Backbone as CSV, one residue per row, in Angstrom:
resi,resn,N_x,N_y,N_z,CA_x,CA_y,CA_z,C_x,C_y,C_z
1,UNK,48.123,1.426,2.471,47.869,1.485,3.890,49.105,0.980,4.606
2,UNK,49.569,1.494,5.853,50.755,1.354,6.669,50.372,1.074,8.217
3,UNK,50.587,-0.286,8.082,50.202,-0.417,9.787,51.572,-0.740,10.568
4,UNK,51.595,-0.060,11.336,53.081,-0.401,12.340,52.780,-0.054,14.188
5,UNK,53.662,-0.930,14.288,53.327,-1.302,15.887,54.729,-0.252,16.246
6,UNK,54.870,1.162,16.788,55.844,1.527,16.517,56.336,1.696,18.510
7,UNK,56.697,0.897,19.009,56.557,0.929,20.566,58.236,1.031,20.427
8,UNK,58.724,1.532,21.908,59.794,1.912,22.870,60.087,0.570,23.278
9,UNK,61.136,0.373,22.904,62.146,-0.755,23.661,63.205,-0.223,24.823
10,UNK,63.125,0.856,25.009,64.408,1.554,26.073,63.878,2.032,27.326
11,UNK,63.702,2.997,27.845,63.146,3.993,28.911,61.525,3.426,28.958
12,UNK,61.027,4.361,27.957,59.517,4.212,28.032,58.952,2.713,27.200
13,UNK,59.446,1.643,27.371,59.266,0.286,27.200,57.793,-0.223,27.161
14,UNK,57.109,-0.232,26.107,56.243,-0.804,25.226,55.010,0.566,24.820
15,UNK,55.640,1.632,25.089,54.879,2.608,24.796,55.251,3.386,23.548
16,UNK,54.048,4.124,22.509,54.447,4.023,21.506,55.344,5.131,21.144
17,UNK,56.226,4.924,19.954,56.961,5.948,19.890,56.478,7.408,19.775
18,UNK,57.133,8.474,19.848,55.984,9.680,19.403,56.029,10.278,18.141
19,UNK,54.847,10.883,17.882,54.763,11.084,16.619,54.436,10.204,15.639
20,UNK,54.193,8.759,16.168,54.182,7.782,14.668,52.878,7.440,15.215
21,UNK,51.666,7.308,13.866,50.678,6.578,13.967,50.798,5.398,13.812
22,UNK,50.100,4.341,14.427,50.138,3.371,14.321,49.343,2.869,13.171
23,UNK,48.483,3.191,12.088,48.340,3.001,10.546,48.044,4.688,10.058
24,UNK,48.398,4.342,8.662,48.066,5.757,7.715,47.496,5.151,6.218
25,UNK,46.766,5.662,6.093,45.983,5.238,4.903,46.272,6.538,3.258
26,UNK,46.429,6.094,2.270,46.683,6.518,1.318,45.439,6.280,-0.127
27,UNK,44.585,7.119,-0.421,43.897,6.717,-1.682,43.716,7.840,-2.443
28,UNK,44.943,7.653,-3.914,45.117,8.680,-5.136,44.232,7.710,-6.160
29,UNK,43.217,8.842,-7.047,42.529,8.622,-8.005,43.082,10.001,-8.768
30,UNK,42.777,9.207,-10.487,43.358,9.818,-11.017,42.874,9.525,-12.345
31,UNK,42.741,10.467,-13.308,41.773,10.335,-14.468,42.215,11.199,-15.727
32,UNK,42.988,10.846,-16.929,42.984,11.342,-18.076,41.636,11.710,-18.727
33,UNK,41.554,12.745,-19.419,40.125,13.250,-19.833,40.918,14.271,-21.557
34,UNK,41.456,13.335,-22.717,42.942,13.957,-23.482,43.455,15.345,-22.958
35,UNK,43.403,16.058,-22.754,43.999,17.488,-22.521,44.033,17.571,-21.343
36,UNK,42.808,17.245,-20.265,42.728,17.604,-18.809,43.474,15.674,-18.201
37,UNK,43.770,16.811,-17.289,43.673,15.235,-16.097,43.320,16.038,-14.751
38,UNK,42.391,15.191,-14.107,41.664,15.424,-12.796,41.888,14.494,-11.290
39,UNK,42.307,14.858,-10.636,42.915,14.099,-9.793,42.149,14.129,-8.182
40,UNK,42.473,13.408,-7.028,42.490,13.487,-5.341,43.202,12.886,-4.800
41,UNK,43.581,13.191,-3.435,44.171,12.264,-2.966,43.462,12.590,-1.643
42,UNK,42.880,11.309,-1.110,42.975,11.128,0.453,43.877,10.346,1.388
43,UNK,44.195,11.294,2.394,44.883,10.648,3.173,44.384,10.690,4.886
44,UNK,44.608,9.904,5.360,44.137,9.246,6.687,45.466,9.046,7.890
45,UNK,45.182,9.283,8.722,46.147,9.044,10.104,45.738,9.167,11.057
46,UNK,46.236,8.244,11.896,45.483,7.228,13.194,46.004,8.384,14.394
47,UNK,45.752,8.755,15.244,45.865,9.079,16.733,47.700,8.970,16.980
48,UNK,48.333,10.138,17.818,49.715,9.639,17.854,49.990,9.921,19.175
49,UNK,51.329,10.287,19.928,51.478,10.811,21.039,52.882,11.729,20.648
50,UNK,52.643,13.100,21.523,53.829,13.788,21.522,55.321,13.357,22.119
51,UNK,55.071,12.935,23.245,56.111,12.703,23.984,56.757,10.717,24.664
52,UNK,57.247,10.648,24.747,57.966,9.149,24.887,56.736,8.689,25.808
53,UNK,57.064,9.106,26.850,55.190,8.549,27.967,54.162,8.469,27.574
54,UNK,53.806,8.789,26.393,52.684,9.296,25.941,51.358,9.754,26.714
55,UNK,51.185,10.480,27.162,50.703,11.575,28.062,50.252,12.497,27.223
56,UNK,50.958,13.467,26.069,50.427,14.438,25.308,49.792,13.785,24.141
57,UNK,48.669,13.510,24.146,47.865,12.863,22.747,47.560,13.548,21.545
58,UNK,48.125,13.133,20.222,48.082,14.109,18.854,46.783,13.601,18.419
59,UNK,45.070,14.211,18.225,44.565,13.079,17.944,45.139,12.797,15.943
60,UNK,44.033,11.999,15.663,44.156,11.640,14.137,43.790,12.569,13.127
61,UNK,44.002,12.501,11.643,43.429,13.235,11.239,43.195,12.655,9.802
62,UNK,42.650,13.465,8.821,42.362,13.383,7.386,42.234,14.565,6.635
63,UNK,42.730,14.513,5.835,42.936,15.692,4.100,42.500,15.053,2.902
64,UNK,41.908,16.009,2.556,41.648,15.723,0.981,42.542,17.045,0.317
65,UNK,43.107,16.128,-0.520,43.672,17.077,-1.959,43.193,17.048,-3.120
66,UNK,42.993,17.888,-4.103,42.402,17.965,-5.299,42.983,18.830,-6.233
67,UNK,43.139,18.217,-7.476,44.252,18.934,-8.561,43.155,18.846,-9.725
68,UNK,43.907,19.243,-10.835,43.150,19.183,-12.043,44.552,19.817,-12.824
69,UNK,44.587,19.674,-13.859,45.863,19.845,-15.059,45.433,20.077,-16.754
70,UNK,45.701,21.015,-17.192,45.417,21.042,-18.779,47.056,21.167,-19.305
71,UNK,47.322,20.315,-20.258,48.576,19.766,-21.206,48.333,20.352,-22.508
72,UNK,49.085,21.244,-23.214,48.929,21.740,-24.220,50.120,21.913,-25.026
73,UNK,49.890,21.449,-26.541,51.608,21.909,-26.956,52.140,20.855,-26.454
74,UNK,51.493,19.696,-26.257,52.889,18.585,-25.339,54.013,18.994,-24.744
75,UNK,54.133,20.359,-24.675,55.350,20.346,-23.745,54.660,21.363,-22.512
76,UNK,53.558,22.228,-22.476,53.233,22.721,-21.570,52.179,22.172,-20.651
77,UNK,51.856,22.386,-19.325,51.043,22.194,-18.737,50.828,23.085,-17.569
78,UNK,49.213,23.495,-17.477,48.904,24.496,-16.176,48.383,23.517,-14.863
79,UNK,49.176,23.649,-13.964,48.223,22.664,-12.715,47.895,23.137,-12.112
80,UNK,46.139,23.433,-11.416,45.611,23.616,-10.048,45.349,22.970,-9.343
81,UNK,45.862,22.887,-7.800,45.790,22.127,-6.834,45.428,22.951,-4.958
82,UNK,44.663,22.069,-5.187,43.679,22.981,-3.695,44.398,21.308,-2.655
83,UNK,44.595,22.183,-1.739,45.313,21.136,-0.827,44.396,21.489,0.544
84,UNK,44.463,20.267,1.102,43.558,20.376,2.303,42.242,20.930,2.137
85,UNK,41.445,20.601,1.032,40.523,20.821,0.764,39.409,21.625,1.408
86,UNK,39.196,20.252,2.605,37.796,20.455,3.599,38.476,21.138,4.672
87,UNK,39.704,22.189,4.816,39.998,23.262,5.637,40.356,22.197,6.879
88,UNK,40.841,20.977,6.952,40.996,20.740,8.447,41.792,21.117,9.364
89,UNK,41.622,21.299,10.564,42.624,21.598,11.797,43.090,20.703,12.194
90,UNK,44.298,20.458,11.991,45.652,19.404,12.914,46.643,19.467,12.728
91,UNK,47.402,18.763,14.048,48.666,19.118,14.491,49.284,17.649,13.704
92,UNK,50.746,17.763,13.200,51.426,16.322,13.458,52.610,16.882,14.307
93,UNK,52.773,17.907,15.096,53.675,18.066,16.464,52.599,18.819,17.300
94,UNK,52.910,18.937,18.682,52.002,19.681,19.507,52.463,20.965,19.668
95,UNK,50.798,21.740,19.422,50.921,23.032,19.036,51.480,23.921,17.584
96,UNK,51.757,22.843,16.866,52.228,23.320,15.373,51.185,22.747,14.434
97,UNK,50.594,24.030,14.466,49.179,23.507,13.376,49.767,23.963,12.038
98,UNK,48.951,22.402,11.071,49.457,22.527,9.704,48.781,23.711,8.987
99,UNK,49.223,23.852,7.999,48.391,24.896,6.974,47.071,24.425,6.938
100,UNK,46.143,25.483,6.846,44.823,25.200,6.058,44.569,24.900,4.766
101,UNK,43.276,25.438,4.331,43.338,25.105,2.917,44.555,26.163,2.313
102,UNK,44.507,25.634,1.670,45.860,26.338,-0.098,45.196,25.953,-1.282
103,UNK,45.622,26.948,-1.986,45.746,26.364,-3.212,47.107,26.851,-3.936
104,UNK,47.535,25.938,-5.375,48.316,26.834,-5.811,48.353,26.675,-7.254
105,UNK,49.020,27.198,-8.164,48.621,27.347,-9.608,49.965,27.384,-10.317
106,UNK,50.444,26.200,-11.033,51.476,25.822,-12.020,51.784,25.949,-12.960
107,UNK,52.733,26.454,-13.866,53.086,26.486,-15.038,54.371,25.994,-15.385
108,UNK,53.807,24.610,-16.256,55.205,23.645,-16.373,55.432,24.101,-17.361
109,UNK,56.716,23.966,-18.050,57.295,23.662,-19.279,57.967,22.099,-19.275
110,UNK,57.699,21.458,-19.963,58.358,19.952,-20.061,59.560,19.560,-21.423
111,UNK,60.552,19.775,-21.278,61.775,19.664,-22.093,61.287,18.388,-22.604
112,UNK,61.919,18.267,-23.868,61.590,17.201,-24.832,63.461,16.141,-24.400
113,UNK,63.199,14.843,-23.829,63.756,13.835,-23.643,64.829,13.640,-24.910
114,UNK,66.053,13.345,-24.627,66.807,12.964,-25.558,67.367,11.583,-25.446
């Protein structure tokens, strides 16, 4: 978790900077299962403002991510990962909406360490 007081010392003097939430929250779980590993991540963010006055309000938002991985051959692995899970709508600039849900589908090869 990240809490910051992120205010204007210049022009717009004690108002907050734009674009920065004032906390963001982070919680990755994560689970070996031998071959699979199953994963999430939630993430959290507080209310922001577009512009130095803050006048244009970004509100807050939250995502869930979700992966899952099968390791085979110790050197290969397939990863699926659905991002933004629960489809949310938000901006972190005004008027630039993030992607929706995604997913996408991996194929590692992992070189053996010398």
């Amino acid at each position: 978790m990240t809490l910051l007081d992120p205010r204007d010392t210049g022009v717009n003097y004690g108002e907050l900077l734009p674009r920065r939430a004032q906390y963001t929250a982070r919680l990755d779980l994560d689970r070996d299962i031998g071959e699979l590993s199953v994963g999430a991540t939630l993430f959290e963010s507080g209310p922001s403002f577009e512009d130095p006055a803050n006048t244009q309000r970004l509100g807050g938002y939250g995502t869930l991510d979700v992966r899952a991985a099968w390791r085979w051959q110790s050197r290969w692995e397939l990863q699926a990962l659905l991002k933004n899970a629960l489809n949310r709508n938000y901006e972190t600039a005004l008027y630039y909406n993030q992607p929706g849900r995604s997913a996408y589908l991996t194929l590692r090869y992992l070189p053996v360490k010398s």
